[in-house]
């Protein structure tokens, strides 16, 4: 917090007491005029005025010192007033007592509102957590039912088989959205379970690729995957989720072509995931990590939530990793994940 200078405090004090100082000068003038009209000796008048001025200066300095100390105390209280009212200086006068009582009333009301908001948020988080876990049961049941449907060997039509594949893909998307909800709730929790260990980056990336293998095949998009040969200090579960989100976006906005996964040429700790999709508008690039921001592509697609990249940024920041997105409309998108530093305190 910025320290209070004597000069600024002095100017504020004089502004606050300007009326009293002005009245004092008028009183001095009145006494001097009366003494002059009664033809008192000039030396006596000057002596009396000097004594009054010295006494007024001493009183003013003492009062200014008290004012400065109280101002410092109040400035220091700005850091803790949100948590406690202890430390407020003793009220000087009835008006200050009323102000402090007003502050106490506002503080108690603020505590009540915060407690109410925390309880409501906790109930909401509990509900959505329960919902996300319960919804997995019908999703799994639907998956089993789809697997049990005719595969074509029994003479079922090609149209029926195509519908089954479409339903399977849509069910997969539902699973991913549910997983996103769970990860969002976990990330917002005060006790996010980050466990940092050394992992082979190839294994982490392959987990994400295997999950989206059917979608690669379904959309007829090829994958150019180069051996990464890199060990990283990270949290496996959270980093897999980030890579899954990036692959999901790449598949969503790539109609044909390839998705590339490799390490940056001049940096053996930067993972690159690039695609040949529709790219990103230049004006959208600075905002792609904002919560709820969908940009031009999301508005055109009408299915984007604006949460995926926001979560990626939050997770990677907590892991002390970095993420940068480059792209141009019609020329694809390149995502760079920097894995070369971890500043998190290890226990």
PDB file of N, CA, C and O in Angstrom, residues 149-213:
ATOM      1  N   UNK A 149     -26.973 -52.717 -31.071  1.00  0.00           N
ATOM      2  CA  UNK A 149     -27.773 -52.581 -32.282  1.00  0.00           C
ATOM      3  C   UNK A 149     -27.103 -53.312 -33.444  1.00  0.00           C
ATOM      4  O   UNK A 149     -25.897 -53.555 -33.414  1.00  0.00           O
ATOM      5  N   UNK A 150     -27.853 -53.631 -34.504  1.00  0.00           N
ATOM      6  CA  UNK A 150     -27.292 -54.373 -35.649  1.00  0.00           C
ATOM      7  C   UNK A 150     -26.085 -53.668 -36.232  1.00  0.00           C
ATOM      8  O   UNK A 150     -26.058 -52.441 -36.364  1.00  0.00           O
ATOM      9  N   UNK A 151     -25.067 -54.445 -36.561  1.00  0.00           N
ATOM     10  CA  UNK A 151     -23.821 -53.896 -37.094  1.00  0.00           C
ATOM     11  C   UNK A 151     -23.725 -54.014 -38.607  1.00  0.00           C
ATOM     12  O   UNK A 151     -22.747 -53.581 -39.201  1.00  0.00           O
ATOM     13  N   UNK A 152     -24.695 -54.652 -39.246  1.00  0.00           N
ATOM     14  CA  UNK A 152     -24.666 -54.800 -40.705  1.00  0.00           C
ATOM     15  C   UNK A 152     -24.505 -56.239 -41.149  1.00  0.00           C
ATOM     16  O   UNK A 152     -24.809 -56.589 -42.288  1.00  0.00           O
ATOM     17  N   UNK A 153     -24.034 -57.083 -40.237  1.00  0.00           N
ATOM     18  CA  UNK A 153     -23.829 -58.488 -40.609  1.00  0.00           C
ATOM     19  C   UNK A 153     -25.148 -59.218 -40.791  1.00  0.00           C
ATOM     20  O   UNK A 153     -25.211 -60.246 -41.466  1.00  0.00           O
ATOM     21  N   UNK A 154     -26.216 -58.725 -40.181  1.00  0.00           N
ATOM     22  CA  UNK A 154     -27.499 -59.415 -40.251  1.00  0.00           C
ATOM     23  C   UNK A 154     -28.403 -58.845 -41.334  1.00  0.00           C
ATOM     24  O   UNK A 154     -29.614 -59.064 -41.337  1.00  0.00           O
ATOM     25  N   UNK A 155     -27.833 -58.060 -42.232  1.00  0.00           N
ATOM     26  CA  UNK A 155     -28.622 -57.531 -43.346  1.00  0.00           C
ATOM     27  C   UNK A 155     -29.250 -56.185 -43.078  1.00  0.00           C
ATOM     28  O   UNK A 155     -30.109 -55.758 -43.850  1.00  0.00           O
ATOM     29  N   UNK A 156     -28.887 -55.534 -42.001  1.00  0.00           N
ATOM     30  CA  UNK A 156     -29.442 -54.207 -41.715  1.00  0.00           C
ATOM     31  C   UNK A 156     -28.981 -53.227 -42.774  1.00  0.00           C
ATOM     32  O   UNK A 156     -27.928 -53.379 -43.378  1.00  0.00           O
ATOM     33  N   UNK A 157     -29.769 -52.229 -42.989  1.00  0.00           N
ATOM     34  CA  UNK A 157     -29.503 -51.273 -44.062  1.00  0.00           C
ATOM     35  C   UNK A 157     -28.326 -50.375 -43.726  1.00  0.00           C
ATOM     36  O   UNK A 157     -27.991 -50.160 -42.559  1.00  0.00           O
ATOM     37  N   UNK A 158     -27.726 -49.827 -44.789  1.00  0.00           N
ATOM     38  CA  UNK A 158     -26.613 -48.894 -44.614  1.00  0.00           C
ATOM     39  C   UNK A 158     -27.074 -47.630 -43.902  1.00  0.00           C
ATOM     40  O   UNK A 158     -26.334 -47.032 -43.124  1.00  0.00           O
ATOM     41  N   UNK A 159     -28.337 -47.255 -44.156  1.00  0.00           N
ATOM     42  CA  UNK A 159     -28.864 -46.055 -43.496  1.00  0.00           C
ATOM     43  C   UNK A 159     -28.946 -46.252 -41.986  1.00  0.00           C
ATOM     44  O   UNK A 159     -28.617 -45.359 -41.215  1.00  0.00           O
ATOM     45  N   UNK A 160     -29.385 -47.438 -41.584  1.00  0.00           N
ATOM     46  CA  UNK A 160     -29.468 -47.728 -40.154  1.00  0.00           C
ATOM     47  C   UNK A 160     -28.088 -47.723 -39.505  1.00  0.00           C
ATOM     48  O   UNK A 160     -27.904 -47.200 -38.407  1.00  0.00           O
ATOM     49  N   UNK A 161     -27.114 -48.283 -40.180  1.00  0.00           N
ATOM     50  CA  UNK A 161     -25.746 -48.303 -39.653  1.00  0.00           C
ATOM     51  C   UNK A 161     -25.200 -46.877 -39.526  1.00  0.00           C
ATOM     52  O   UNK A 161     -24.542 -46.536 -38.540  1.00  0.00           O
ATOM     53  N   UNK A 162     -25.493 -46.049 -40.507  1.00  0.00           N
ATOM     54  CA  UNK A 162     -25.027 -44.662 -40.477  1.00  0.00           C
ATOM     55  C   UNK A 162     -25.652 -43.908 -39.308  1.00  0.00           C
ATOM     56  O   UNK A 162     -24.994 -43.137 -38.617  1.00  0.00           O
ATOM     57  N   UNK A 163     -26.938 -44.158 -39.084  1.00  0.00           N
ATOM     58  CA  UNK A 163     -27.608 -43.516 -37.954  1.00  0.00           C
ATOM     59  C   UNK A 163     -26.996 -43.948 -36.631  1.00  0.00           C
ATOM     60  O   UNK A 163     -26.836 -43.141 -35.717  1.00  0.00           O
ATOM     61  N   UNK A 164     -26.658 -45.228 -36.532  1.00  0.00           N
ATOM     62  CA  UNK A 164     -26.032 -45.722 -35.308  1.00  0.00           C
ATOM     63  C   UNK A 164     -24.692 -45.030 -35.055  1.00  0.00           C
ATOM     64  O   UNK A 164     -24.355 -44.653 -33.927  1.00  0.00           O
ATOM     65  N   UNK A 165     -23.915 -44.872 -36.132  1.00  0.00           N
ATOM     66  CA  UNK A 165     -22.620 -44.203 -35.976  1.00  0.00           C
ATOM     67  C   UNK A 165     -22.801 -42.740 -35.570  1.00  0.00           C
ATOM     68  O   UNK A 165     -22.049 -42.218 -34.749  1.00  0.00           O
ATOM     69  N   UNK A 166     -23.798 -42.093 -36.158  1.00  0.00           N
ATOM     70  CA  UNK A 166     -24.065 -40.697 -35.812  1.00  0.00           C
ATOM     71  C   UNK A 166     -24.480 -40.578 -34.345  1.00  0.00           C
ATOM     72  O   UNK A 166     -24.036 -39.684 -33.616  1.00  0.00           O
ATOM     73  N   UNK A 167     -25.345 -41.487 -33.919  1.00  0.00           N
ATOM     74  CA  UNK A 167     -25.779 -41.468 -32.520  1.00  0.00           C
ATOM     75  C   UNK A 167     -24.608 -41.716 -31.576  1.00  0.00           C
ATOM     76  O   UNK A 167     -24.515 -41.106 -30.497  1.00  0.00           O
ATOM     77  N   UNK A 168     -23.715 -42.615 -31.972  1.00  0.00           N
ATOM     78  CA  UNK A 168     -22.538 -42.903 -31.143  1.00  0.00           C
ATOM     79  C   UNK A 168     -21.659 -41.663 -31.002  1.00  0.00           C
ATOM     80  O   UNK A 168     -21.172 -41.352 -29.904  1.00  0.00           O
ATOM     81  N   UNK A 169     -21.475 -40.925 -32.095  1.00  0.00           N
ATOM     82  CA  UNK A 169     -20.664 -39.717 -32.047  1.00  0.00           C
ATOM     83  C   UNK A 169     -21.315 -38.631 -31.175  1.00  0.00           C
ATOM     84  O   UNK A 169     -20.655 -37.949 -30.398  1.00  0.00           O
ATOM     85  N   UNK A 170     -22.631 -38.488 -31.300  1.00  0.00           N
ATOM     86  CA  UNK A 170     -23.329 -37.489 -30.495  1.00  0.00           C
ATOM     87  C   UNK A 170     -23.280 -37.857 -29.015  1.00  0.00           C
ATOM     88  O   UNK A 170     -23.150 -36.982 -28.147  1.00  0.00           O
ATOM     89  N   UNK A 171     -23.383 -39.161 -28.716  1.00  0.00           N
ATOM     90  CA  UNK A 171     -23.280 -39.606 -27.330  1.00  0.00           C
ATOM     91  C   UNK A 171     -21.881 -39.328 -26.778  1.00  0.00           C
ATOM     92  O   UNK A 171     -21.723 -38.938 -25.609  1.00  0.00           O
ATOM     93  N   UNK A 172     -20.873 -39.515 -27.626  1.00  0.00           N
ATOM     94  CA  UNK A 172     -19.503 -39.207 -27.219  1.00  0.00           C
ATOM     95  C   UNK A 172     -19.355 -37.727 -26.868  1.00  0.00           C
ATOM     96  O   UNK A 172     -18.700 -37.356 -25.886  1.00  0.00           O
ATOM     97  N   UNK A 173     -19.988 -36.869 -27.670  1.00  0.00           N
ATOM     98  CA  UNK A 173     -19.930 -35.429 -27.388  1.00  0.00           C
ATOM     99  C   UNK A 173     -20.605 -35.108 -26.055  1.00  0.00           C
ATOM    100  O   UNK A 173     -20.120 -34.265 -25.291  1.00  0.00           O
ATOM    101  N   UNK A 174     -21.715 -35.768 -25.777  1.00  0.00           N
ATOM    102  CA  UNK A 174     -22.396 -35.557 -24.495  1.00  0.00           C
ATOM    103  C   UNK A 174     -21.480 -35.937 -23.344  1.00  0.00           C
ATOM    104  O   UNK A 174     -21.379 -35.230 -22.335  1.00  0.00           O
ATOM    105  N   UNK A 175     -20.791 -37.077 -23.486  1.00  0.00           N
ATOM    106  CA  UNK A 175     -19.839 -37.504 -22.457  1.00  0.00           C
ATOM    107  C   UNK A 175     -18.770 -36.439 -22.220  1.00  0.00           C
ATOM    108  O   UNK A 175     -18.402 -36.154 -21.079  1.00  0.00           O
ATOM    109  N   UNK A 176     -18.279 -35.838 -23.311  1.00  0.00           N
ATOM    110  CA  UNK A 176     -17.235 -34.833 -23.183  1.00  0.00           C
ATOM    111  C   UNK A 176     -17.743 -33.572 -22.490  1.00  0.00           C
ATOM    112  O   UNK A 176     -17.039 -32.958 -21.697  1.00  0.00           O
ATOM    113  N   UNK A 177     -18.971 -33.195 -22.799  1.00  0.00           N
ATOM    114  CA  UNK A 177     -19.540 -32.016 -22.144  1.00  0.00           C
ATOM    115  C   UNK A 177     -19.752 -32.258 -20.651  1.00  0.00           C
ATOM    116  O   UNK A 177     -19.545 -31.368 -19.824  1.00  0.00           O
ATOM    117  N   UNK A 178     -20.174 -33.462 -20.307  1.00  0.00           N
ATOM    118  CA  UNK A 178     -20.339 -33.807 -18.891  1.00  0.00           C
ATOM    119  C   UNK A 178     -18.982 -33.782 -18.190  1.00  0.00           C
ATOM    120  O   UNK A 178     -18.851 -33.277 -17.065  1.00  0.00           O
ATOM    121  N   UNK A 179     -17.958 -34.324 -18.861  1.00  0.00           N
ATOM    122  CA  UNK A 179     -16.612 -34.306 -18.283  1.00  0.00           C
ATOM    123  C   UNK A 179     -16.123 -32.872 -18.102  1.00  0.00           C
ATOM    124  O   UNK A 179     -15.458 -32.550 -17.117  1.00  0.00           O
ATOM    125  N   UNK A 180     -16.481 -31.999 -19.042  1.00  0.00           N
ATOM    126  CA  UNK A 180     -16.096 -30.591 -18.919  1.00  0.00           C
ATOM    127  C   UNK A 180     -16.745 -29.953 -17.694  1.00  0.00           C
ATOM    128  O   UNK A 180     -16.117 -29.172 -16.961  1.00  0.00           O
ATOM    129  N   UNK A 181     -18.013 -30.292 -17.440  1.00  0.00           N
ATOM    130  CA  UNK A 181     -18.701 -29.774 -16.259  1.00  0.00           C
ATOM    131  C   UNK A 181     -17.986 -30.220 -14.991  1.00  0.00           C
ATOM    132  O   UNK A 181     -17.739 -29.422 -14.068  1.00  0.00           O
ATOM    133  N   UNK A 182     -17.637 -31.500 -14.924  1.00  0.00           N
ATOM    134  CA  UNK A 182     -16.948 -32.012 -13.738  1.00  0.00           C
ATOM    135  C   UNK A 182     -15.599 -31.331 -13.528  1.00  0.00           C
ATOM    136  O   UNK A 182     -15.244 -30.948 -12.409  1.00  0.00           O
ATOM    137  N   UNK A 183     -14.838 -31.164 -14.601  1.00  0.00           N
ATOM    138  CA  UNK A 183     -13.536 -30.529 -14.485  1.00  0.00           C
ATOM    139  C   UNK A 183     -13.680 -29.065 -14.084  1.00  0.00           C
ATOM    140  O   UNK A 183     -12.877 -28.537 -13.317  1.00  0.00           O
ATOM    141  N   UNK A 184     -14.708 -28.414 -14.598  1.00  0.00           N
ATOM    142  CA  UNK A 184     -14.954 -27.023 -14.222  1.00  0.00           C
ATOM    143  C   UNK A 184     -15.253 -26.922 -12.726  1.00  0.00           C
ATOM    144  O   UNK A 184     -14.724 -26.048 -12.027  1.00  0.00           O
ATOM    145  N   UNK A 185     -16.092 -27.813 -12.222  1.00  0.00           N
ATOM    146  CA  UNK A 185     -16.432 -27.806 -10.801  1.00  0.00           C
ATOM    147  C   UNK A 185     -15.198 -28.105  -9.944  1.00  0.00           C
ATOM    148  O   UNK A 185     -14.991 -27.493  -8.898  1.00  0.00           O
ATOM    149  N   UNK A 186     -14.380 -29.055 -10.399  1.00  0.00           N
ATOM    150  CA  UNK A 186     -13.170 -29.393  -9.641  1.00  0.00           C
ATOM    151  C   UNK A 186     -12.186 -28.231  -9.634  1.00  0.00           C
ATOM    152  O   UNK A 186     -11.536 -27.959  -8.633  1.00  0.00           O
ATOM    153  N   UNK A 187     -12.086 -27.547 -10.774  1.00  0.00           N
ATOM    154  CA  UNK A 187     -11.142 -26.441 -10.869  1.00  0.00           C
ATOM    155  C   UNK A 187     -11.561 -25.284  -9.986  1.00  0.00           C
ATOM    156  O   UNK A 187     -10.715 -24.599  -9.396  1.00  0.00           O
ATOM    157  N   UNK A 188     -12.878 -25.038  -9.881  1.00  0.00           N
ATOM    158  CA  UNK A 188     -13.373 -23.946  -9.053  1.00  0.00           C
ATOM    159  C   UNK A 188     -13.313 -24.281  -7.565  1.00  0.00           C
ATOM    160  O   UNK A 188     -13.435 -23.398  -6.724  1.00  0.00           O
ATOM    161  N   UNK A 189     -13.141 -25.556  -7.251  1.00  0.00           N
ATOM    162  CA  UNK A 189     -13.074 -25.968  -5.850  1.00  0.00           C
ATOM    163  C   UNK A 189     -11.789 -25.448  -5.214  1.00  0.00           C
ATOM    164  O   UNK A 189     -10.736 -25.424  -5.848  1.00  0.00           O
ATOM    165  N   UNK A 190     -11.852 -25.011  -3.925  1.00  0.00           N
ATOM    166  CA  UNK A 190     -10.645 -24.529  -3.253  1.00  0.00           C
ATOM    167  C   UNK A 190      -9.557 -25.586  -3.132  1.00  0.00           C
ATOM    168  O   UNK A 190      -8.387 -25.270  -2.998  1.00  0.00           O
ATOM    169  N   UNK A 191      -9.950 -26.865  -3.191  1.00  0.00           N
ATOM    170  CA  UNK A 191      -8.981 -27.944  -3.010  1.00  0.00           C
ATOM    171  C   UNK A 191      -8.812 -28.745  -4.301  1.00  0.00           C
ATOM    172  O   UNK A 191      -9.119 -29.933  -4.346  1.00  0.00           O
ATOM    173  N   UNK A 192      -8.402 -28.067  -5.367  1.00  0.00           N
ATOM    174  CA  UNK A 192      -8.154 -28.773  -6.632  1.00  0.00           C
ATOM    175  C   UNK A 192      -7.018 -29.768  -6.430  1.00  0.00           C
ATOM    176  O   UNK A 192      -5.975 -29.437  -5.869  1.00  0.00           O
ATOM    177  N   UNK A 193      -7.247 -31.002  -6.904  1.00  0.00           N
ATOM    178  CA  UNK A 193      -6.305 -32.087  -6.621  1.00  0.00           C
ATOM    179  C   UNK A 193      -5.193 -32.134  -7.667  1.00  0.00           C
ATOM    180  O   UNK A 193      -5.178 -32.984  -8.537  1.00  0.00           O
ATOM    181  N   UNK A 194      -4.238 -31.229  -7.574  1.00  0.00           N
ATOM    182  CA  UNK A 194      -3.089 -31.234  -8.474  1.00  0.00           C
ATOM    183  C   UNK A 194      -1.981 -32.096  -7.860  1.00  0.00           C
ATOM    184  O   UNK A 194      -1.579 -31.876  -6.714  1.00  0.00           O
ATOM    185  N   UNK A 195      -1.514 -33.067  -8.626  1.00  0.00           N
ATOM    186  CA  UNK A 195      -0.413 -33.929  -8.194  1.00  0.00           C
ATOM    187  C   UNK A 195       0.660 -33.877  -9.269  1.00  0.00           C
ATOM    188  O   UNK A 195       0.467 -34.369 -10.389  1.00  0.00           O
ATOM    189  N   UNK A 196       1.791 -33.273  -8.951  1.00  0.00           N
ATOM    190  CA  UNK A 196       2.860 -33.077  -9.935  1.00  0.00           C
ATOM    191  C   UNK A 196       3.862 -34.222  -9.880  1.00  0.00           C
ATOM    192  O   UNK A 196       4.386 -34.553  -8.819  1.00  0.00           O
ATOM    193  N   UNK A 197       4.086 -34.830 -11.049  1.00  0.00           N
ATOM    194  CA  UNK A 197       5.081 -35.894 -11.185  1.00  0.00           C
ATOM    195  C   UNK A 197       5.726 -35.783 -12.561  1.00  0.00           C
ATOM    196  O   UNK A 197       5.285 -35.016 -13.405  1.00  0.00           O
ATOM    197  N   UNK A 198       6.774 -36.584 -12.752  1.00  0.00           N
ATOM    198  CA  UNK A 198       7.411 -36.654 -14.063  1.00  0.00           C
ATOM    199  C   UNK A 198       6.661 -37.653 -14.943  1.00  0.00           C
ATOM    200  O   UNK A 198       6.414 -38.786 -14.529  1.00  0.00           O
ATOM    201  N   UNK A 199       6.294 -37.202 -16.150  1.00  0.00           N
ATOM    202  CA  UNK A 199       5.576 -38.068 -17.076  1.00  0.00           C
ATOM    203  C   UNK A 199       6.198 -37.958 -18.459  1.00  0.00           C
ATOM    204  O   UNK A 199       6.761 -36.912 -18.825  1.00  0.00           O
ATOM    205  N   UNK A 200       6.056 -39.045 -19.235  1.00  0.00           N
ATOM    206  CA  UNK A 200       6.450 -39.007 -20.646  1.00  0.00           C
ATOM    207  C   UNK A 200       5.335 -38.325 -21.423  1.00  0.00           C
ATOM    208  O   UNK A 200       4.175 -38.760 -21.372  1.00  0.00           O
ATOM    209  N   UNK A 201       5.668 -37.258 -22.107  1.00  0.00           N
ATOM    210  CA  UNK A 201       4.659 -36.491 -22.831  1.00  0.00           C
ATOM    211  C   UNK A 201       3.979 -37.332 -23.909  1.00  0.00           C
ATOM    212  O   UNK A 201       2.788 -37.156 -24.192  1.00  0.00           O
ATOM    213  N   UNK A 202       4.724 -38.268 -24.531  1.00  0.00           N
ATOM    214  CA  UNK A 202       4.120 -39.140 -25.550  1.00  0.00           C
ATOM    215  C   UNK A 202       2.937 -39.915 -24.982  1.00  0.00           C
ATOM    216  O   UNK A 202       1.896 -40.040 -25.637  1.00  0.00           O
ATOM    217  N   UNK A 203       3.085 -40.441 -23.764  1.00  0.00           N
ATOM    218  CA  UNK A 203       1.992 -41.220 -23.160  1.00  0.00           C
ATOM    219  C   UNK A 203       0.770 -40.350 -22.894  1.00  0.00           C
ATOM    220  O   UNK A 203      -0.374 -40.783 -23.105  1.00  0.00           O
ATOM    221  N   UNK A 204       0.992 -39.127 -22.437  1.00  0.00           N
ATOM    222  CA  UNK A 204      -0.121 -38.226 -22.152  1.00  0.00           C
ATOM    223  C   UNK A 204      -0.876 -37.887 -23.431  1.00  0.00           C
ATOM    224  O   UNK A 204      -2.113 -37.934 -23.473  1.00  0.00           O
ATOM    225  N   UNK A 205      -0.147 -37.552 -24.485  1.00  0.00           N
ATOM    226  CA  UNK A 205      -0.785 -37.179 -25.748  1.00  0.00           C
ATOM    227  C   UNK A 205      -1.529 -38.373 -26.341  1.00  0.00           C
ATOM    228  O   UNK A 205      -2.639 -38.233 -26.872  1.00  0.00           O
ATOM    229  N   UNK A 206      -0.937 -39.555 -26.254  1.00  0.00           N
ATOM    230  CA  UNK A 206      -1.590 -40.739 -26.827  1.00  0.00           C
ATOM    231  C   UNK A 206      -2.922 -41.034 -26.134  1.00  0.00           C
ATOM    232  O   UNK A 206      -3.865 -41.516 -26.757  1.00  0.00           O
ATOM    233  N   UNK A 207      -3.006 -40.764 -24.821  1.00  0.00           N
ATOM    234  CA  UNK A 207      -4.278 -40.963 -24.123  1.00  0.00           C
ATOM    235  C   UNK A 207      -5.381 -40.117 -24.747  1.00  0.00           C
ATOM    236  O   UNK A 207      -6.501 -40.584 -24.984  1.00  0.00           O
ATOM    237  N   UNK A 208      -5.046 -38.863 -25.022  1.00  0.00           N
ATOM    238  CA  UNK A 208      -6.035 -37.964 -25.618  1.00  0.00           C
ATOM    239  C   UNK A 208      -6.370 -38.378 -27.045  1.00  0.00           C
ATOM    240  O   UNK A 208      -7.538 -38.345 -27.461  1.00  0.00           O
ATOM    241  N   UNK A 209      -5.353 -38.781 -27.806  1.00  0.00           N
ATOM    242  CA  UNK A 209      -5.583 -39.169 -29.202  1.00  0.00           C
ATOM    243  C   UNK A 209      -6.464 -40.410 -29.270  1.00  0.00           C
ATOM    244  O   UNK A 209      -7.388 -40.490 -30.104  1.00  0.00           O
ATOM    245  N   UNK A 210      -6.204 -41.394 -28.408  1.00  0.00           N
ATOM    246  CA  UNK A 210      -7.018 -42.609 -28.414  1.00  0.00           C
ATOM    247  C   UNK A 210      -8.489 -42.298 -28.134  1.00  0.00           C
ATOM    248  O   UNK A 210      -9.395 -42.920 -28.706  1.00  0.00           O
ATOM    249  N   UNK A 211      -8.719 -41.338 -27.263  1.00  0.00           N
ATOM    250  CA  UNK A 211     -10.098 -40.991 -26.917  1.00  0.00           C
ATOM    251  C   UNK A 211     -10.858 -40.445 -28.118  1.00  0.00           C
ATOM    252  O   UNK A 211     -12.068 -40.651 -28.250  1.00  0.00           O
ATOM    253  N   UNK A 212     -10.131 -39.749 -28.995  1.00  0.00           N
ATOM    254  CA  UNK A 212     -10.779 -39.124 -30.152  1.00  0.00           C
ATOM    255  C   UNK A 212     -10.520 -39.890 -31.450  1.00  0.00           C
ATOM    256  O   UNK A 212     -10.789 -39.365 -32.532  1.00  0.00           O
ATOM    257  N   UNK A 213     -10.025 -41.117 -31.326  1.00  0.00           N
ATOM    258  CA  UNK A 213      -9.694 -41.896 -32.528  1.00  0.00           C
ATOM    259  C   UNK A 213     -10.907 -42.100 -33.426  1.00  0.00           C
ATOM    260  O   UNK A 213     -10.832 -41.938 -34.650  1.00  0.00           O
TER     261      UNK A 213
END
